[in-house]
Short mmCIF file of C-alpha atoms in Angstrom, two decimals:
data_model
loop_
_atom_site.label_atom_id
_atom_site.label_comp_id
_atom_site.label_asym_id
_atom_site.label_seq_id
_atom_site.Cartn_x
_atom_site.Cartn_y
_atom_site.Cartn_z
CA MET A 1 0.00 0.00 0.00
CA THR A 2 1.35 3.43 -0.96
CA ARG A 3 1.52 6.27 1.53
CA GLN A 4 -1.32 8.00 -0.30
CA GLU A 5 -3.49 4.85 -0.07
CA ALA A 6 -2.64 4.45 3.61
CA THR A 7 -3.59 8.05 4.29
CA ARG A 8 -6.89 7.61 2.44
CA THR A 9 -7.64 4.43 4.44
CA GLN A 10 -6.89 6.18 7.71
CA ARG A 11 -9.36 8.91 6.80
CA ILE A 12 -12.23 6.43 6.60
CA PRO A 13 -14.12 6.99 9.85
CA LEU A 14 -14.47 4.01 12.13
CA ASN A 15 -18.10 3.11 12.74
CA ARG A 16 -20.05 0.06 13.83
CA ASP A 17 -20.74 -1.11 10.29
CA ARG A 18 -17.08 -0.96 9.34
CA VAL A 19 -16.09 -2.82 12.51
CA LEU A 20 -18.60 -5.59 11.83
CA ARG A 21 -17.68 -5.93 8.16
CA ALA A 22 -14.01 -6.19 9.10
CA ALA A 23 -14.79 -8.78 11.78
CA VAL A 24 -16.78 -10.90 9.32
CA ALA A 25 -13.97 -10.71 6.75
CA LEU A 26 -11.41 -11.65 9.39
CA ALA A 27 -13.47 -14.64 10.54
CA ASP A 28 -13.88 -15.72 6.91
CA ALA A 29 -10.12 -15.57 6.40
CA THR A 30 -8.83 -17.00 9.67
CA GLY A 31 -11.75 -18.74 11.37
CA ILE A 32 -13.80 -17.63 14.34
CA ASP A 33 -11.35 -19.03 16.90
CA ALA A 34 -8.64 -16.66 15.69
CA LEU A 35 -10.87 -13.60 16.08
CA SER A 36 -10.03 -11.30 18.96
CA MET A 37 -10.57 -7.63 19.65
CA ARG A 38 -6.82 -7.06 19.46
CA ARG A 39 -6.50 -8.86 16.12
CA LEU A 40 -9.48 -6.94 14.74
CA ALA A 41 -7.95 -3.64 15.88
CA GLN A 42 -4.77 -4.55 14.02
CA GLU A 43 -6.75 -5.24 10.85
CA LEU A 44 -8.42 -1.84 11.13
CA ASP A 45 -5.15 -0.15 12.11
CA VAL A 46 -6.60 1.30 15.30
CA VAL A 47 -5.93 0.82 18.99
CA PRO A 48 -8.16 -1.83 20.62
CA MET A 49 -9.91 0.77 22.79
CA ALA A 50 -11.23 2.43 19.63
CA LEU A 51 -13.39 -0.64 18.97
CA TYR A 52 -15.19 -0.32 22.29
CA LYS A 53 -16.82 2.90 21.14
CA HIS A 54 -18.80 0.76 18.68
CA VAL A 55 -19.11 -2.64 20.38
CA ALA A 56 -19.15 -2.99 24.15
CA ASN A 57 -17.33 -6.33 24.21
CA LYS A 58 -16.64 -9.43 22.15
CA GLU A 59 -20.09 -10.88 22.80
CA GLU A 60 -21.69 -7.77 21.34
CA LEU A 61 -19.27 -8.04 18.42
CA LEU A 62 -20.39 -11.62 17.80
CA ASP A 63 -24.04 -10.55 18.02
CA GLY A 64 -23.38 -7.92 15.39
CA MET A 65 -21.50 -10.38 13.17
CA ALA A 66 -24.44 -12.80 13.33
CA ASP A 67 -26.79 -9.99 12.32
CA ALA A 68 -24.47 -8.91 9.50
CA VAL A 69 -24.46 -12.43 8.06
CA VAL A 70 -28.23 -12.90 8.39
CA GLY A 71 -28.62 -9.52 6.69
CA GLU A 72 -27.09 -11.06 3.54
CA ILE A 73 -30.05 -13.44 3.09
CA ASP A 74 -32.21 -12.52 0.10
CA PRO A 75 -35.55 -10.86 0.87
CA PRO A 76 -38.66 -12.94 0.18
CA ALA A 77 -39.64 -13.15 -3.46
CA ALA A 78 -43.01 -11.96 -4.61
CA GLY A 79 -45.68 -14.42 -5.63
CA PRO A 80 -48.61 -16.49 -4.36
CA ASP A 81 -46.73 -19.80 -4.11
CA TRP A 82 -45.72 -19.80 -0.45
CA GLN A 83 -43.66 -22.99 -0.80
CA ARG A 84 -41.54 -21.45 -3.55
CA VAL A 85 -41.09 -18.26 -1.53
CA VAL A 86 -40.07 -20.08 1.66
CA ARG A 87 -37.88 -22.59 -0.17
CA GLY A 88 -36.00 -19.84 -2.02
CA ARG A 89 -35.42 -17.89 1.17
CA ILE A 90 -34.10 -20.90 3.08
CA LEU A 91 -31.77 -21.89 0.26
CA SER A 92 -30.51 -18.30 0.17
CA ALA A 93 -29.78 -18.59 3.89
CA ARG A 94 -27.90 -21.81 3.23
CA ARG A 95 -25.76 -20.16 0.55
CA VAL A 96 -24.94 -17.34 2.96
CA LEU A 97 -23.87 -19.74 5.71
CA LEU A 98 -21.72 -21.69 3.26
CA ARG A 99 -19.93 -18.41 2.49
CA HIS A 100 -19.38 -17.89 6.22
CA PRO A 101 -18.84 -21.40 7.69
CA TRP A 102 -18.14 -20.03 11.17
CA ALA A 103 -21.53 -18.31 11.40
CA VAL A 104 -23.45 -21.43 12.45
CA ARG A 105 -21.37 -21.69 15.62
CA VAL A 106 -21.88 -18.04 16.40
CA ILE A 107 -25.63 -18.11 15.82
CA GLU A 108 -26.01 -21.22 17.97
CA SER A 109 -23.87 -19.73 20.74
CA ARG A 110 -26.07 -16.66 21.24
CA THR A 111 -28.11 -16.69 24.44
CA GLY A 112 -31.12 -15.39 22.51
CA PRO A 113 -32.03 -14.43 18.94
CA THR A 114 -30.33 -11.27 17.74
CA PRO A 115 -32.44 -8.49 16.16
CA ALA A 116 -31.67 -9.56 12.58
CA VAL A 117 -32.43 -13.20 13.36
CA LEU A 118 -35.72 -12.19 14.99
CA ALA A 119 -36.62 -10.04 11.98
CA TYR A 120 -35.79 -12.91 9.63
CA LEU A 121 -37.86 -15.41 11.62
CA ASP A 122 -40.73 -12.91 11.79
CA SER A 123 -40.68 -12.52 8.02
CA MET A 124 -40.62 -16.30 7.57
CA ALA A 125 -43.64 -16.65 9.85
CA ALA A 126 -45.33 -13.94 7.77
CA SER A 127 -44.63 -15.96 4.60
CA PHE A 128 -46.31 -19.02 6.10
CA ARG A 129 -49.30 -16.93 7.20
CA ALA A 130 -49.54 -15.29 3.76
CA GLY A 131 -49.61 -18.77 2.26
CA GLY A 132 -52.77 -19.58 4.17
CA LEU A 133 -51.33 -21.47 7.13
CA SER A 134 -53.15 -20.71 10.35
CA ALA A 135 -51.32 -19.10 13.25
CA ASP A 136 -51.64 -22.43 15.09
CA LEU A 137 -50.10 -24.44 12.25
CA THR A 138 -47.42 -21.80 11.66
CA HIS A 139 -46.41 -22.03 15.33
CA HIS A 140 -45.79 -25.77 15.00
CA VAL A 141 -44.18 -25.38 11.57
CA MET A 142 -41.60 -22.98 12.99
CA HIS A 143 -40.75 -25.52 15.70
CA ALA A 144 -40.56 -28.38 13.20
CA MET A 145 -38.26 -26.42 10.90
CA GLY A 146 -35.94 -25.28 13.67
CA SER A 147 -32.48 -24.29 12.45
CA ARG A 148 -33.41 -25.40 8.92
CA LEU A 149 -35.17 -22.04 8.59
CA LEU A 150 -31.70 -20.48 8.74
CA GLY A 151 -30.24 -22.89 6.20
CA PHE A 152 -28.58 -25.52 8.38
CA SER A 153 -29.44 -28.60 10.38
CA ARG A 154 -27.56 -30.77 12.81
CA GLU A 155 -26.91 -34.39 11.90
CA LEU A 156 -27.52 -37.17 14.40
CA PHE A 157 -23.84 -38.15 14.38
CA ASP A 158 -20.68 -37.79 12.33
CA THR A 159 -20.27 -40.78 10.03
CA SER A 160 -17.22 -39.54 8.17
CA GLY A 161 -14.83 -41.79 10.10
CA PRO A 162 -11.13 -42.28 9.37
CA SER A 163 -9.83 -42.81 5.88
CA GLY A 164 -8.51 -46.19 4.76
CA PRO A 165 -9.93 -49.65 4.00
CA PRO A 166 -13.40 -50.25 5.41
CA ASP A 167 -13.70 -52.37 8.52
CA PRO A 168 -15.87 -55.40 7.69
CA GLY A 169 -16.81 -55.89 11.35
CA PRO A 170 -19.36 -53.04 11.72
CA ALA A 171 -20.93 -53.90 8.35
CA ALA A 172 -21.58 -57.44 9.56
CA ARG A 173 -23.00 -56.25 12.87
CA TYR A 174 -25.13 -53.45 11.39
CA PRO A 175 -26.08 -54.66 7.88
CA SER A 176 -28.92 -52.21 7.30
CA ILE A 177 -26.70 -49.20 8.09
CA ALA A 178 -24.00 -50.66 5.82
CA GLU A 179 -26.53 -51.09 3.02
CA LEU A 180 -27.65 -47.45 3.31
CA ALA A 181 -24.06 -46.20 3.40
CA ALA A 182 -23.28 -48.09 0.21
CA THR A 183 -26.05 -46.23 -1.65
CA ALA A 184 -24.90 -42.74 -0.63
CA ALA A 185 -24.08 -40.32 -3.45
CA HIS A 186 -20.43 -39.30 -3.23
CA ASP A 187 -19.57 -35.83 -1.99
CA GLY A 188 -15.96 -35.50 -0.88
CA GLY A 189 -16.63 -32.24 0.98
CA SER A 190 -19.73 -33.45 2.80
CA THR A 191 -20.26 -32.29 6.34
CA VAL A 192 -22.81 -34.99 7.07
CA GLY A 193 -20.27 -37.72 6.44
CA GLY A 194 -20.54 -41.11 4.81
CA GLY A 195 -20.22 -39.67 1.30
CA CYS A 196 -23.66 -38.06 1.53
CA ASP A 197 -24.44 -35.12 -0.71
CA ASP A 198 -25.05 -32.24 1.72
CA GLN A 199 -27.14 -30.11 -0.59
CA PHE A 200 -29.28 -32.98 -1.82
CA GLU A 201 -29.97 -34.20 1.72
CA PHE A 202 -30.87 -30.69 2.85
CA GLU A 203 -33.24 -30.02 -0.05
CA PHE A 204 -34.76 -33.51 0.18
CA ALA A 205 -35.76 -32.96 3.81
CA LEU A 206 -36.84 -29.38 3.14
CA ASP A 207 -39.18 -30.40 0.33
CA LEU A 208 -40.66 -33.20 2.43
CA LEU A 209 -41.41 -30.74 5.21
CA LEU A 210 -42.91 -28.08 2.94
CA ASP A 211 -45.11 -30.61 1.14
CA GLY A 212 -46.24 -31.97 4.48
CA PHE A 213 -47.11 -28.51 5.77
CA GLU A 214 -49.11 -27.79 2.62
CA ASN A 215 -51.06 -31.02 3.09
CA LEU A 216 -51.87 -30.04 6.67
CA ARG A 217 -52.98 -26.59 5.49
CA ARG A 218 -55.37 -28.14 2.96
CA GLN A 219 -56.80 -30.41 5.64
CA GLY A 220 -57.43 -27.46 7.93
CA TRP A 221 -55.20 -29.07 10.56
CA THR A 222 -55.29 -27.75 14.10
CA SER A 223 -53.35 -28.76 17.17
CA ALA A 224 -56.64 -29.01 19.04
CA ARG A 225 -57.72 -31.93 16.87
CA LYS A 226 -57.41 -35.23 18.69
CA ALA A 227 -55.82 -38.24 17.03
#
């Protein structure tokens, strides 16, 4: 960087938005574990105390980073097809979280929903209601969707295992699991392990849920109805 460029950079006023954008970029580059107020101050070429004028502490910084990431999710599309609207929004959220792999940990670590997360969830609830789902059904839909509304879901366990020749022992003891594992589509970068295709598995479950919710809507389902 030339002296002129450095001078121009120094003239950019420090504000909360700039702090959060720098923190997100730093977490993208180095991972969330490497993020510290001191390291962020170095990136912004300011003294650490300057950051505290804009974020009270690291927890408030992480809150703001979560909101900044959620703010990247596309707004709901227009149209009467509520399933298409909701599906598109959730897949947008998934793309955002794939760009910022650390964000899932941060969102899950918050003691309560941040303002941007609350606004996002409120808009998703509004999309369900606009699609004709009752408030009662929407309440249960939001619970059933859980973190999938934000584009991620937790797997039951990690099946990736160590690399190398397969151990024939477990396959003999658990033949049905072995049979299912053998049918998995290969995805070397899968986070759900076992060669599963992350995106396919996510969309498969998402579509099952949305179709099921639509069926309940058509039936006029209510939680007060007894089995």
